[in-house]
Coordinates of C-alpha atoms in Angstrom, one line a residue:
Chain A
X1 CA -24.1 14.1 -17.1
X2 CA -25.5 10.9 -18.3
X3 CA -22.1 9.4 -17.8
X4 CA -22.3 10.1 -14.1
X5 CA -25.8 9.3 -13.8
X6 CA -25.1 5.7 -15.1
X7 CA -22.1 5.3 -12.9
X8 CA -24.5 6.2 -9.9
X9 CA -27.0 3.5 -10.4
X10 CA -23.9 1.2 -11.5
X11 CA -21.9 2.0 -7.9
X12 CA -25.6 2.4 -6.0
X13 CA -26.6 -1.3 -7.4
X14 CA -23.3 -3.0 -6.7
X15 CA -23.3 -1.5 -3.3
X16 CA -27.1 -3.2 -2.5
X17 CA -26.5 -6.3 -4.3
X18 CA -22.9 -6.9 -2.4
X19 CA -24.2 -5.4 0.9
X20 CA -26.9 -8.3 0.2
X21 CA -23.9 -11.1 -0.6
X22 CA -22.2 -10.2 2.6
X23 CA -25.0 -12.0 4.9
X24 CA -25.9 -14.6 2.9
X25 CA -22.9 -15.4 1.7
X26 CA -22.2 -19.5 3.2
X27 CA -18.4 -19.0 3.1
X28 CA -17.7 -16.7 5.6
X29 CA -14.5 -15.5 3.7
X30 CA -16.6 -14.7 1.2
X31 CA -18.8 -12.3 3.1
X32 CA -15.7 -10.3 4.4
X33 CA -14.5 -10.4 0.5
X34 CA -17.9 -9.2 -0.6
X35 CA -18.1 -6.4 2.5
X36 CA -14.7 -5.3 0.8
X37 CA -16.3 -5.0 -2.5
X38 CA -19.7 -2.8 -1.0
X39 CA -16.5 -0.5 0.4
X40 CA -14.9 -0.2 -2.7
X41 CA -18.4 0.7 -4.3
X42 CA -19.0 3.1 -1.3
X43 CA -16.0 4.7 -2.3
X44 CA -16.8 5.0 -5.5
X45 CA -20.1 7.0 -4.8
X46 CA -17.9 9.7 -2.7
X47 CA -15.7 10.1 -5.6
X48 CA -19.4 10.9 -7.5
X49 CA -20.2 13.2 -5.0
X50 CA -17.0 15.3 -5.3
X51 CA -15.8 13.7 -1.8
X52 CA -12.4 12.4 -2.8
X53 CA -11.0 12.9 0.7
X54 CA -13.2 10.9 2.2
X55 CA -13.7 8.2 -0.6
X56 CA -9.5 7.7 0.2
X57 CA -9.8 7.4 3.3
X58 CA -12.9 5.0 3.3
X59 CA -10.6 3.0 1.1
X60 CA -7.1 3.5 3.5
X61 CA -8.9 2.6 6.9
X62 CA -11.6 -0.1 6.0
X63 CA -10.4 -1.8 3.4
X64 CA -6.9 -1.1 3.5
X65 CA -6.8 -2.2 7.8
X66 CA -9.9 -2.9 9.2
X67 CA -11.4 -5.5 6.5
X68 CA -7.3 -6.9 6.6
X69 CA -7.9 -7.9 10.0
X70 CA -11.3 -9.2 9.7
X71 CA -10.0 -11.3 7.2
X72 CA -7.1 -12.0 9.0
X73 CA -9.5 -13.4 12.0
X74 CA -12.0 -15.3 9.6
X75 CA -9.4 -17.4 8.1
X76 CA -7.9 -18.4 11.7
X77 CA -11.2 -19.5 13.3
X78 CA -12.6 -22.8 12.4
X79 CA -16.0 -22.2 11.9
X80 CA -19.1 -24.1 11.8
X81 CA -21.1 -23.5 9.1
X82 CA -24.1 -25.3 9.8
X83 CA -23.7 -24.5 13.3
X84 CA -23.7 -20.8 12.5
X85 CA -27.1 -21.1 10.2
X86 CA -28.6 -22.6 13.4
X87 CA -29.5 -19.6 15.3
X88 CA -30.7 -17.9 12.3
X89 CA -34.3 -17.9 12.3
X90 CA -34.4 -17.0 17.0
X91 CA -32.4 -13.8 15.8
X92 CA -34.9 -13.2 12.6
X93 CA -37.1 -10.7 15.0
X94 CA -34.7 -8.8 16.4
X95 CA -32.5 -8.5 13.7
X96 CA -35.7 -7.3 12.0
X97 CA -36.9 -5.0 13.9
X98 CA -33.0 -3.0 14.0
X99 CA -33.7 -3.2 10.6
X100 CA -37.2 -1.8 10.4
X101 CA -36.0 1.3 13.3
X102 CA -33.1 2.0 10.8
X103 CA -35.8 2.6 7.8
X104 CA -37.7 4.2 9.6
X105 CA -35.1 6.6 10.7
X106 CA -33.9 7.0 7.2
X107 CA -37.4 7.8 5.8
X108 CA -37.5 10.5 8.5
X109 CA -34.5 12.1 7.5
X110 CA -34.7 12.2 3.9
X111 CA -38.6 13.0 4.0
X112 CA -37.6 16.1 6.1
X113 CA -34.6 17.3 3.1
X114 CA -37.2 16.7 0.6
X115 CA -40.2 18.2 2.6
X116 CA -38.9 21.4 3.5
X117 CA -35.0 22.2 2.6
X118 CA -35.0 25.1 4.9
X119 CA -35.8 23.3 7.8
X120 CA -32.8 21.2 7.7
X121 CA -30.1 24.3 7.4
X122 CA -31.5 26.0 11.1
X123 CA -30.3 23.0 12.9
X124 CA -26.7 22.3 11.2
X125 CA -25.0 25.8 10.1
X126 CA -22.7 24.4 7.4
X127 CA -19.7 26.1 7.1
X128 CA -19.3 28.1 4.3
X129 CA -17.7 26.3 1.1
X130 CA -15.1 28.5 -0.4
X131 CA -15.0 26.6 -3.5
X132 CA -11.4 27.3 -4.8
X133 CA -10.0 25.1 -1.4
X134 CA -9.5 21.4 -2.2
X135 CA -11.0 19.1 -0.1
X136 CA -9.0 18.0 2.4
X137 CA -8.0 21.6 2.9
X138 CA -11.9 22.3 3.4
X139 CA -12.0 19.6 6.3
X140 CA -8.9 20.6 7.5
X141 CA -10.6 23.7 8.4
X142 CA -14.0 22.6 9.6
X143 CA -12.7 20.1 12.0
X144 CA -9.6 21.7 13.0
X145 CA -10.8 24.9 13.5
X146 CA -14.9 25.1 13.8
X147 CA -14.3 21.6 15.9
X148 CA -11.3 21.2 17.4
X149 CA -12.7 20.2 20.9
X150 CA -15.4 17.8 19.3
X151 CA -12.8 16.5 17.6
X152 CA -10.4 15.8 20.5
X153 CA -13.1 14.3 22.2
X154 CA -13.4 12.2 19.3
X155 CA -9.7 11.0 19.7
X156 CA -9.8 10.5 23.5
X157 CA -12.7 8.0 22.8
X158 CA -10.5 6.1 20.5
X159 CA -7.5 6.2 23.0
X160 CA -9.2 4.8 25.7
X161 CA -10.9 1.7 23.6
X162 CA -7.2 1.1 22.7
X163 CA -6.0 1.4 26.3
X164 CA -8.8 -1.3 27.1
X165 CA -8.4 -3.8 24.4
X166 CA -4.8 -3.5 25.6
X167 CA -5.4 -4.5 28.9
X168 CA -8.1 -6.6 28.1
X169 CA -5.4 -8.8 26.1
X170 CA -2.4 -8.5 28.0
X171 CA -1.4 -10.6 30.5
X172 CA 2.3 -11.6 31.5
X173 CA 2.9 -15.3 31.4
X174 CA 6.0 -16.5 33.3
X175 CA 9.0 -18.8 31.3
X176 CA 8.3 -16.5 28.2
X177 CA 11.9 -16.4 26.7
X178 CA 12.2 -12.5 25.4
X179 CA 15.2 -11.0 23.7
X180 CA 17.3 -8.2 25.0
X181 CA 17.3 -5.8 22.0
X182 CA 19.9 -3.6 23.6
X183 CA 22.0 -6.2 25.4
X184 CA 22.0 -7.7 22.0
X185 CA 23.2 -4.8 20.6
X186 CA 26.0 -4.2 22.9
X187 CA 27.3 -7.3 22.7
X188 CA 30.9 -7.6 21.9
X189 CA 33.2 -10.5 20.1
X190 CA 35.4 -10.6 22.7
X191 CA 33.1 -11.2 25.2
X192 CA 30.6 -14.0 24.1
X193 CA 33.5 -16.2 21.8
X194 CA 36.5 -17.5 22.3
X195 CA 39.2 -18.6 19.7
X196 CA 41.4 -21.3 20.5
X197 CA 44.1 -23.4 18.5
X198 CA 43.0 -27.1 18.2
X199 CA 45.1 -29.9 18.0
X200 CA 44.5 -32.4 15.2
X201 CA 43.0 -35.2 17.3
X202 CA 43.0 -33.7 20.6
X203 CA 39.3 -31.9 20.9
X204 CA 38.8 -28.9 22.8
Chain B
X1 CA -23.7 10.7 -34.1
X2 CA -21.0 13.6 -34.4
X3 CA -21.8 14.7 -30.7
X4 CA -21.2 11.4 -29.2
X5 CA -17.7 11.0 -30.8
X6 CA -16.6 13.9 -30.2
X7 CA -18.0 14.0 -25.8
X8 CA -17.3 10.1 -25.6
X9 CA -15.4 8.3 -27.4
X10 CA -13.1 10.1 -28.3
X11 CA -11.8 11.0 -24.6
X12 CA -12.5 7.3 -24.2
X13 CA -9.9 6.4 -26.6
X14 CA -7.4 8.9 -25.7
X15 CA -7.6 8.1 -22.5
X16 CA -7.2 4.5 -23.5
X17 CA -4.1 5.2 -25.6
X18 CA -2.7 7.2 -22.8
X19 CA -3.0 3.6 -20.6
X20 CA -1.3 1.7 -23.2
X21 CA 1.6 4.3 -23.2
X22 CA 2.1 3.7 -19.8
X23 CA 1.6 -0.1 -19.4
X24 CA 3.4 -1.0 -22.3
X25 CA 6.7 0.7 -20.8
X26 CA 5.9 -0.5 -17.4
X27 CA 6.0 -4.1 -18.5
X28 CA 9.2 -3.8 -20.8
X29 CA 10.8 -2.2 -17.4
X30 CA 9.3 -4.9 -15.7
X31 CA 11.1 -7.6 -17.8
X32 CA 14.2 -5.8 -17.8
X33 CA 14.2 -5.1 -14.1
X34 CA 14.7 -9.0 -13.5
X35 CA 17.5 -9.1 -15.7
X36 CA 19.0 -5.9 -14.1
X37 CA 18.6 -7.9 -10.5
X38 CA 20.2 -11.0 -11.8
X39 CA 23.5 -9.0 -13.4
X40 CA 23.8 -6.5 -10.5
X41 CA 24.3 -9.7 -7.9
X42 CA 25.9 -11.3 -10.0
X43 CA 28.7 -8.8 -9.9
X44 CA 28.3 -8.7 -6.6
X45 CA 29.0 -12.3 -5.7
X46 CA 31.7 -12.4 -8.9
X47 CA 29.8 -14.0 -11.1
X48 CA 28.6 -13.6 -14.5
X49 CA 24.8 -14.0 -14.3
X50 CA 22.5 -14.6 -17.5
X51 CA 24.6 -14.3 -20.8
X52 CA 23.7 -16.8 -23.2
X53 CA 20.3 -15.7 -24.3
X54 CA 21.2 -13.0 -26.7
X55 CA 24.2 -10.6 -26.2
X56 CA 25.3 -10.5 -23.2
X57 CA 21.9 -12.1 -21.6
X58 CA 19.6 -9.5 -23.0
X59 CA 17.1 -11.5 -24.4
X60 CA 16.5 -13.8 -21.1
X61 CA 13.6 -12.0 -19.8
X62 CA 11.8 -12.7 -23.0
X63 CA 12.4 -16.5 -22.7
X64 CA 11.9 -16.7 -19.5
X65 CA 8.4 -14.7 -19.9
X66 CA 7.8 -17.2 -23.3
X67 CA 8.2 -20.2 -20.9
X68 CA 6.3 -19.3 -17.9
X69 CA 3.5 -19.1 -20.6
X70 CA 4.1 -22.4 -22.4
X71 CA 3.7 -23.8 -18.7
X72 CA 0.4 -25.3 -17.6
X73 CA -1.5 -23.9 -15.0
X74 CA -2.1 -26.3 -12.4
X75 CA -5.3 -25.6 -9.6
X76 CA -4.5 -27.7 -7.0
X77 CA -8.1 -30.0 -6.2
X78 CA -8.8 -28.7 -2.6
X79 CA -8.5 -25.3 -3.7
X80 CA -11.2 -22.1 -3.7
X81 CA -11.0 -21.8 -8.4
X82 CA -12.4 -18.6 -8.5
X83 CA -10.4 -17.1 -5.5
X84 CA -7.1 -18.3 -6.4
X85 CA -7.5 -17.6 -9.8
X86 CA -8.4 -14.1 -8.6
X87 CA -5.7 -13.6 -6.8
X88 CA -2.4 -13.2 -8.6
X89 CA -5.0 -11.1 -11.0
X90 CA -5.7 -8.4 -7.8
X91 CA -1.6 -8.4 -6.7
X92 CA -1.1 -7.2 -10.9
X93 CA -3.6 -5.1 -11.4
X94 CA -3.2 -3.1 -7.9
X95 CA 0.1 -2.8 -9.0
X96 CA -0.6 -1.2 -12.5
X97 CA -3.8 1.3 -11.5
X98 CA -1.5 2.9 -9.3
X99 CA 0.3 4.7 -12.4
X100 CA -2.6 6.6 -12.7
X101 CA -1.2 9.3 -10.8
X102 CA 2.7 9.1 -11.0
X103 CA 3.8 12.3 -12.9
X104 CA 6.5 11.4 -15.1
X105 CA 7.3 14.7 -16.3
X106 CA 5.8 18.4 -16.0
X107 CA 1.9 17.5 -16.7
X108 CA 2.8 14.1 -17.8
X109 CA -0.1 12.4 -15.6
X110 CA -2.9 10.0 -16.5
X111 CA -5.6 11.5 -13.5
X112 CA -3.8 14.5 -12.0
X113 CA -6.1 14.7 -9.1
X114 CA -6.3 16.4 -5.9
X115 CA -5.3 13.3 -2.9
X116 CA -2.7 11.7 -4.9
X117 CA -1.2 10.9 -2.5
X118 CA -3.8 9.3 -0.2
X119 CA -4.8 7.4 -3.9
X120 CA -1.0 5.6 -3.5
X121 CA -1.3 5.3 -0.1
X122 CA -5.1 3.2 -0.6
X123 CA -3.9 1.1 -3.4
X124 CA -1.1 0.1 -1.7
X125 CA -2.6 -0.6 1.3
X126 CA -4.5 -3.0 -0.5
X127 CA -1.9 -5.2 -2.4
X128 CA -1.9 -7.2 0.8
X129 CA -5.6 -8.9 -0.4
X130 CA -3.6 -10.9 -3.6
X131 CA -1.6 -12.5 -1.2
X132 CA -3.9 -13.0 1.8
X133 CA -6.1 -14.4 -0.8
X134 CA -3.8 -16.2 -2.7
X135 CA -2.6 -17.8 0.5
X136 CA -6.2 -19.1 1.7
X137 CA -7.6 -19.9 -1.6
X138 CA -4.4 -22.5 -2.0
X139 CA -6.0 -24.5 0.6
X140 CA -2.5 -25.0 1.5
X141 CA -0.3 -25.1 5.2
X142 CA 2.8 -23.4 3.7
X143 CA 1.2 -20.5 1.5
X144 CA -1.3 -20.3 4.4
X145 CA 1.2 -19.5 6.9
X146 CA 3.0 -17.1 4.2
X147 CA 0.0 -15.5 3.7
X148 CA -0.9 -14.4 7.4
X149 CA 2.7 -13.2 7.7
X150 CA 2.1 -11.0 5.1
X151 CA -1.0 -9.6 6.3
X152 CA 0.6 -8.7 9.8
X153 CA 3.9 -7.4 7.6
X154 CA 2.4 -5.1 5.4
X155 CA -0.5 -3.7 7.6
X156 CA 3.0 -2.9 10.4
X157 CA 4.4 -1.0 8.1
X158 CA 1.8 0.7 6.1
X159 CA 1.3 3.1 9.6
X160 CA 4.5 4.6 9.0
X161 CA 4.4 5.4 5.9
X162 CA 1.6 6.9 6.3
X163 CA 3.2 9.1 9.0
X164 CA 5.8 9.8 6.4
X165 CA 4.0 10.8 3.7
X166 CA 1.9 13.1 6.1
X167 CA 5.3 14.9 6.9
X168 CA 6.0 15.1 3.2
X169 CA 2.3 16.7 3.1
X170 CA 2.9 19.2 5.8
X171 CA 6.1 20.7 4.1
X172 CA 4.5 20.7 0.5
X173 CA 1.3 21.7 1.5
X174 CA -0.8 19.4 -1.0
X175 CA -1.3 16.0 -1.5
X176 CA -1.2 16.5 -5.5
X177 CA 1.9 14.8 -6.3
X178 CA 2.9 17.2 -9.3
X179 CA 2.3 19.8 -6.2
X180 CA 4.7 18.0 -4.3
X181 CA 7.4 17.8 -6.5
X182 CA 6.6 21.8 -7.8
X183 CA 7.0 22.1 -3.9
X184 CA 10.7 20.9 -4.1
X185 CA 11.7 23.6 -7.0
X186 CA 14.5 25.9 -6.0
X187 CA 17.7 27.7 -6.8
X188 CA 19.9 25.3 -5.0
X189 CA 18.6 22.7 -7.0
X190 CA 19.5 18.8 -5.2
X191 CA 19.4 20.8 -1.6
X192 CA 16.0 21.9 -2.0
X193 CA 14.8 18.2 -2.4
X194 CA 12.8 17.1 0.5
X195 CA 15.2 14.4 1.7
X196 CA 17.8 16.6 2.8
X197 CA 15.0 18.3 5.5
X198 CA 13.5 15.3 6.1
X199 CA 16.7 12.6 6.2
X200 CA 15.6 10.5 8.7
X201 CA 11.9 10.1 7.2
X202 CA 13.6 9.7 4.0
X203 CA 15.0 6.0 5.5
X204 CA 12.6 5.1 7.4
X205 CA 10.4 5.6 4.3
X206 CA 12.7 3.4 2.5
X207 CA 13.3 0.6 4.9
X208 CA 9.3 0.4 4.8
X209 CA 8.7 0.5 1.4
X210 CA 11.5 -2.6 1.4
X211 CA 8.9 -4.1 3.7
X212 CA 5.8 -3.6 2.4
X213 CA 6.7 -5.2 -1.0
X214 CA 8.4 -8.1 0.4
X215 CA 11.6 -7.3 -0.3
X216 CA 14.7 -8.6 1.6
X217 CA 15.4 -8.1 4.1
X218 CA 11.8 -8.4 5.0
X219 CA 10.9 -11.1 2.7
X220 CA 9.1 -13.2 5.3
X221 CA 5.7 -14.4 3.3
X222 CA 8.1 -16.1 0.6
X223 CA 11.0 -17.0 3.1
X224 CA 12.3 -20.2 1.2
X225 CA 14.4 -22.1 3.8
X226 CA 10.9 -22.1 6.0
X227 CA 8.1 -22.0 3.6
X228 CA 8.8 -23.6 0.7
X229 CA 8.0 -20.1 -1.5
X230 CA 5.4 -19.0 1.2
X231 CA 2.0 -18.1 -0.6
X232 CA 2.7 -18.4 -4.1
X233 CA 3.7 -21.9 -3.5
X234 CA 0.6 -23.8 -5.2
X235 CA 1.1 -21.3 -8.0
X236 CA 2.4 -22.2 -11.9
X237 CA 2.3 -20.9 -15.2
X238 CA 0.9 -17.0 -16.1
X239 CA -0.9 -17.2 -12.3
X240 CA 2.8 -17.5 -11.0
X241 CA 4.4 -14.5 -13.2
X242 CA 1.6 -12.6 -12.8
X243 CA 2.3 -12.4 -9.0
X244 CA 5.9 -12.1 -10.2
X245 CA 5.2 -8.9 -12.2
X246 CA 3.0 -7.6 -9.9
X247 CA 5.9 -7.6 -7.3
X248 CA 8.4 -6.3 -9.2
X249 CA 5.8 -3.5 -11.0
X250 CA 5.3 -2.2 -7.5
X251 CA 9.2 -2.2 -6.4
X252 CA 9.3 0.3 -9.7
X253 CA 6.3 1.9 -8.4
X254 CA 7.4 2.4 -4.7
X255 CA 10.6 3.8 -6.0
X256 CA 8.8 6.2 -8.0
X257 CA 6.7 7.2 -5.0
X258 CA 9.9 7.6 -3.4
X259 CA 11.2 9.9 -6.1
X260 CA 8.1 11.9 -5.9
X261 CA 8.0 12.5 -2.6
X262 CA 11.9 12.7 -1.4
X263 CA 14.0 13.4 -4.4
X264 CA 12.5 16.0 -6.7
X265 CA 10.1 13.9 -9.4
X266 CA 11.4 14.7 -12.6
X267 CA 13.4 17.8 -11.4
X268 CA 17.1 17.8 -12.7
X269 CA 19.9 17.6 -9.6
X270 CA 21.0 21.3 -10.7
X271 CA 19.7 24.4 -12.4
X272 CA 22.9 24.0 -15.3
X273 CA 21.9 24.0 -18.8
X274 CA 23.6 20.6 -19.5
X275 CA 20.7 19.2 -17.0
X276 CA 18.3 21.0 -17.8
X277 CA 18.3 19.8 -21.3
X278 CA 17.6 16.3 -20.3
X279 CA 14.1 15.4 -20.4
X280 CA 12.7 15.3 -17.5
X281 CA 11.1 12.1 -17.5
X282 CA 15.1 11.3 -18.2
X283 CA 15.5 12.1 -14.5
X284 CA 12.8 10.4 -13.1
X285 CA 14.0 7.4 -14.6
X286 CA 17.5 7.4 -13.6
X287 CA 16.1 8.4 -10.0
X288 CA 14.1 5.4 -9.8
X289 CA 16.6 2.9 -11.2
X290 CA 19.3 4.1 -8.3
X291 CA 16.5 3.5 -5.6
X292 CA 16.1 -0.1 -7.4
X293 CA 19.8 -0.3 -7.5
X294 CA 19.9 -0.2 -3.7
X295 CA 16.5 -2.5 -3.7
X296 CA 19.1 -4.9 -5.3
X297 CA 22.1 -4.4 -3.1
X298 CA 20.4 -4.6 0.1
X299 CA 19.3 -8.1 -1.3
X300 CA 22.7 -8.8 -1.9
X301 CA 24.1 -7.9 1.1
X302 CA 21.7 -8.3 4.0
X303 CA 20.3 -11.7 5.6
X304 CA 16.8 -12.1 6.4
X305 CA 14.9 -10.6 9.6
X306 CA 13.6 -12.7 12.2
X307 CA 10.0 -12.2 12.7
X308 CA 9.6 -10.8 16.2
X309 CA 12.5 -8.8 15.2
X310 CA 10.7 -7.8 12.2
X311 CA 7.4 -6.7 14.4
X312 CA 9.6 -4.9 16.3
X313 CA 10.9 -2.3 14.4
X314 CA 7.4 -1.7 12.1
X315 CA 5.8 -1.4 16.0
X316 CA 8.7 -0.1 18.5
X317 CA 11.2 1.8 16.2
X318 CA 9.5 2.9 13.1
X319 CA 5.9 3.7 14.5
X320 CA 6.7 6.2 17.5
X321 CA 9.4 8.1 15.9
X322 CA 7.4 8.9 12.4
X323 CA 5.2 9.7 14.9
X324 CA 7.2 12.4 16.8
X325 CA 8.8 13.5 13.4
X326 CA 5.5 14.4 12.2
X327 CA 4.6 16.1 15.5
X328 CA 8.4 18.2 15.3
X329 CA 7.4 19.5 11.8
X330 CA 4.0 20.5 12.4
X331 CA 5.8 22.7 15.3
X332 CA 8.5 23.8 13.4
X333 CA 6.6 25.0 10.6
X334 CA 4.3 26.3 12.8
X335 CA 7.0 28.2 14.7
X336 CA 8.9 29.8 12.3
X337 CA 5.9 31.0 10.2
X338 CA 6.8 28.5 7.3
X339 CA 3.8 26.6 7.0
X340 CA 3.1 26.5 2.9
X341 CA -0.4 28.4 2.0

């Protein structure tokens, strides 16, 4: 008990103190590599909570792809350091104020579970937990079957911001030199060589 | 006083002798496995390979291990210290927490816990950060360039296997690996393995896993004749065979991934008593050492891909047909009432 306790406040810190390190970090390769750290510490407090499904796949998607890339693209650009602290103090309001609206929202929410439990359950029915299913099989179920539509939904959103980075991107520029996979394939030693006899100090 | 050995420490150090047990072998296999590469091409281009350190050459891997730590370990000046020490430290021990869940024999298993699966499929999807990292903290144009290869390389190919081990999921029904390989028990013994149902995952599952640890023919990040030795190129001493462990640990780690998922775990090829009086951790190790064998051979045989080329088989070939596989199981087993409870 005391174990997990001390791993929460452990996990709980790290998270804050990286979370922290990500935007004041100078190097910006640092940042993504501390943002990969407050994932990994996120992940961690799933695992706490008895969500190992979703602790894996915090881990598979952002830090196994989507931190990859952002890495990827941070180490390509050549970025101005100074230049980028420039704007920092005309974005302190607004930045501050999201901020503040987040709090505020989170205040809300968790002043309402502690308030009065009950009043939270008549707006989400939870579906009943059938404790002897794993996990995944217990996710499987609410968003498979109690979802599916919301869930479909969900995937035809992510299809069309794929279709539009897509097209956003792609554009066909002329004298691009591609190869022919199948023609490739296909090809044939008979038809793209030739073996002839040379005569010592004749040429071909 | 009583109480706390007996709740804390003394899991603690069980669970810490339990770690060493599996390290400890893990390295020796890890040594050995270099000196098993070197005499398996050297038969196959007739030559002798390493045979003057001890008999016949067994010793080599020790004195090539006690000079790579004789060596000094040189930071180049423009380089990131902390990061590229950090580094080849990630790529080893990525490649040794993964263990954790391998089941070597019949409740043989470190954490034997509920994703397993998903667990291998996270911490390989991150060995990609020693070498990305590696690459930029060189401050370096060769292990630079090696390293962004490898970034595009491994994230290419980590969709499919994802694909594949969610086929693998669909037929066992669980994503605990001792589950899995329970999953592939049967009377006819080898037939009952999942990569006669599932051949052509199976290969592409292999030719990924060739891929995602660098291996030829995908060995882009490191390709010599362009890169010099691609991102461990600034690298010397214990930082350099620490990267060199970690890539050969994981070969022996995706090969027993393999094992688990397609050929049985530590299940013997037939229900005979002769087999199954062997150990079963026997098996697993002979299983894994013929999917290294053929990790060698393909190194031996096959020439480098280009990199387009390379691109197009993770993103053109491999990618849409894991993807119809998967959807073709789901509606088989759906179909025919097989789906496992």
């Amino acid at each position: 008990m005391i174990i997990s306790t001390i791993a929460f406040y452990l996990f709980a810190a790290m998270t804050i103190a990286s979370a922290f390190m990500v935007i004041s970090a100078k190097n910006p390769v640092h940042s993504v590599l501390y943002l990969i750290l407050a994932f990994f510490n996120s992940a961690a407090l799933f695992v706490l909570l008895g969500a190992e499904f979703i602790a894996m796949i915090l881990v598979v998607v952002y830090v196994g792809a989507v931190a990859v890339l952002f890495l990827f693209v941070v180490m390509m650009l050549d970025i101005n350091f100074a230049e980028l602290r420039q704007g920092f103090l005309q974005y302190l309001p607004i930045g501050g104020l999201i901020g503040v609206i987040l709090l505020i929202e989170l205040i809300l929410v968790v002043s309402g579970w502690a308030l009065s439990p009950e009043a939270i359950q008549v707006g989400s029915q939870v579906a009943p937990v059938v404790s002897d299913l794993t996990n995944t099989e217990q996710l499987g179920h609410v968003i498979y079957t109690d979802y599916a539509y919301l869930f479909q939904i969900a995937g035809m959103i992510l299809l069309v911001a794929m279709i539009g980075a897509i097209v956003l991107t792609n554009r066909s520029r002329p004298g691009v030199r591609k190869q022919n996979i199948a023609r490739q394939v296909y090809r044939r030693p008979e038809e793209s060589m030739a073996v002839r006899k040379v005569e010592p100090g004749q040429g071909v | 006083m009583a109480e706390f050995w007996d709740i804390y420490l003394l899991p603690a150090l069980i669970i810490v002798g339990q770690i060493l047990l599996i390290v400890v072998p893990l390295l020796v296999a890890v040594a050995y496995l270099t000196l098993y590469e070197r005499k398996v091409m050297a038969v196959m281009q007739l030559r002798k390979g390493p045979n003057v350190v001890g008999p016949f050459g067994l010793l080599q891997p020790l004195a090539d291990g006690a000079k790579l730590f004789f060596k000094e370990t040189v930071v180049p000046t423009g380089a990131n210290k902390i990061l590229f020490l950090l580094a080849p430290m990630v790529t080893f021990i990525l490649s040794l927490i993964a263990w954790a869940v391998i089941p070597f024999d019949e409740g043989w298993v470190l954490a034997d816990i509920n994703v397993g699966g998903l667990y291998l499929f996270a911490i390989s999807s991150l060995g990609v950060y020693g070498i990305i990292v590696a690459g930029w903290a060189s401050n370096s144009r060769y292990p630079f360039l090696g390293a962004l290869r490898s970034a595009a390389q491994m994230v290419s190919y980590e969709v499919s296997i994802g694909f594949v081990i969610v086929t693998v999921l669909l037929c066992a029904g669980t994503l605990n690996l001792s589950g899995i390989v329970e999953s592939q028990k049967g009377d006819l013994g080898l037939l009952n393995w999942w990569f006669i149902p599932l051949f052509p995952m199976f290969i592409i599952f292999f030719i990924s896993i060739l891929a995602e640890t660098n291996r030829h023919p995908f060995d882009l990040p490191e390709a010599e004749a362009e890169l010099v030795a691609g991102y461990q190129t600034e690298y010397s001493s214990m930082a350099f065979a620490l990267f060199f462990l970690g890539e050969y640990a994981n070969m022996i780690l995706m090969s027993g991934i393999c094992t688990v998922l397609f050929l049985g775990g530590w299940l013997p090829p037939a229900d005979w008593a002769i087999f199954t009086w062997i150990p079963g951790i026997i098996w697993f190790g002979i299983k894994i050492a013929i999917l290294l064998f053929v990790f060698i051979w393909v190194r031996a045989t096959l020439p480098r891909y280009r990199y387009d080329q390379l691109m197009r088989l993770g993103w053109k070939v491999f990618l849409p047909f894991s993807l119809l596989w998967v959807v073709l199981t789901a509606g088989f087993l759906v179909y025919f009432d097989m789906v496992p409870a």
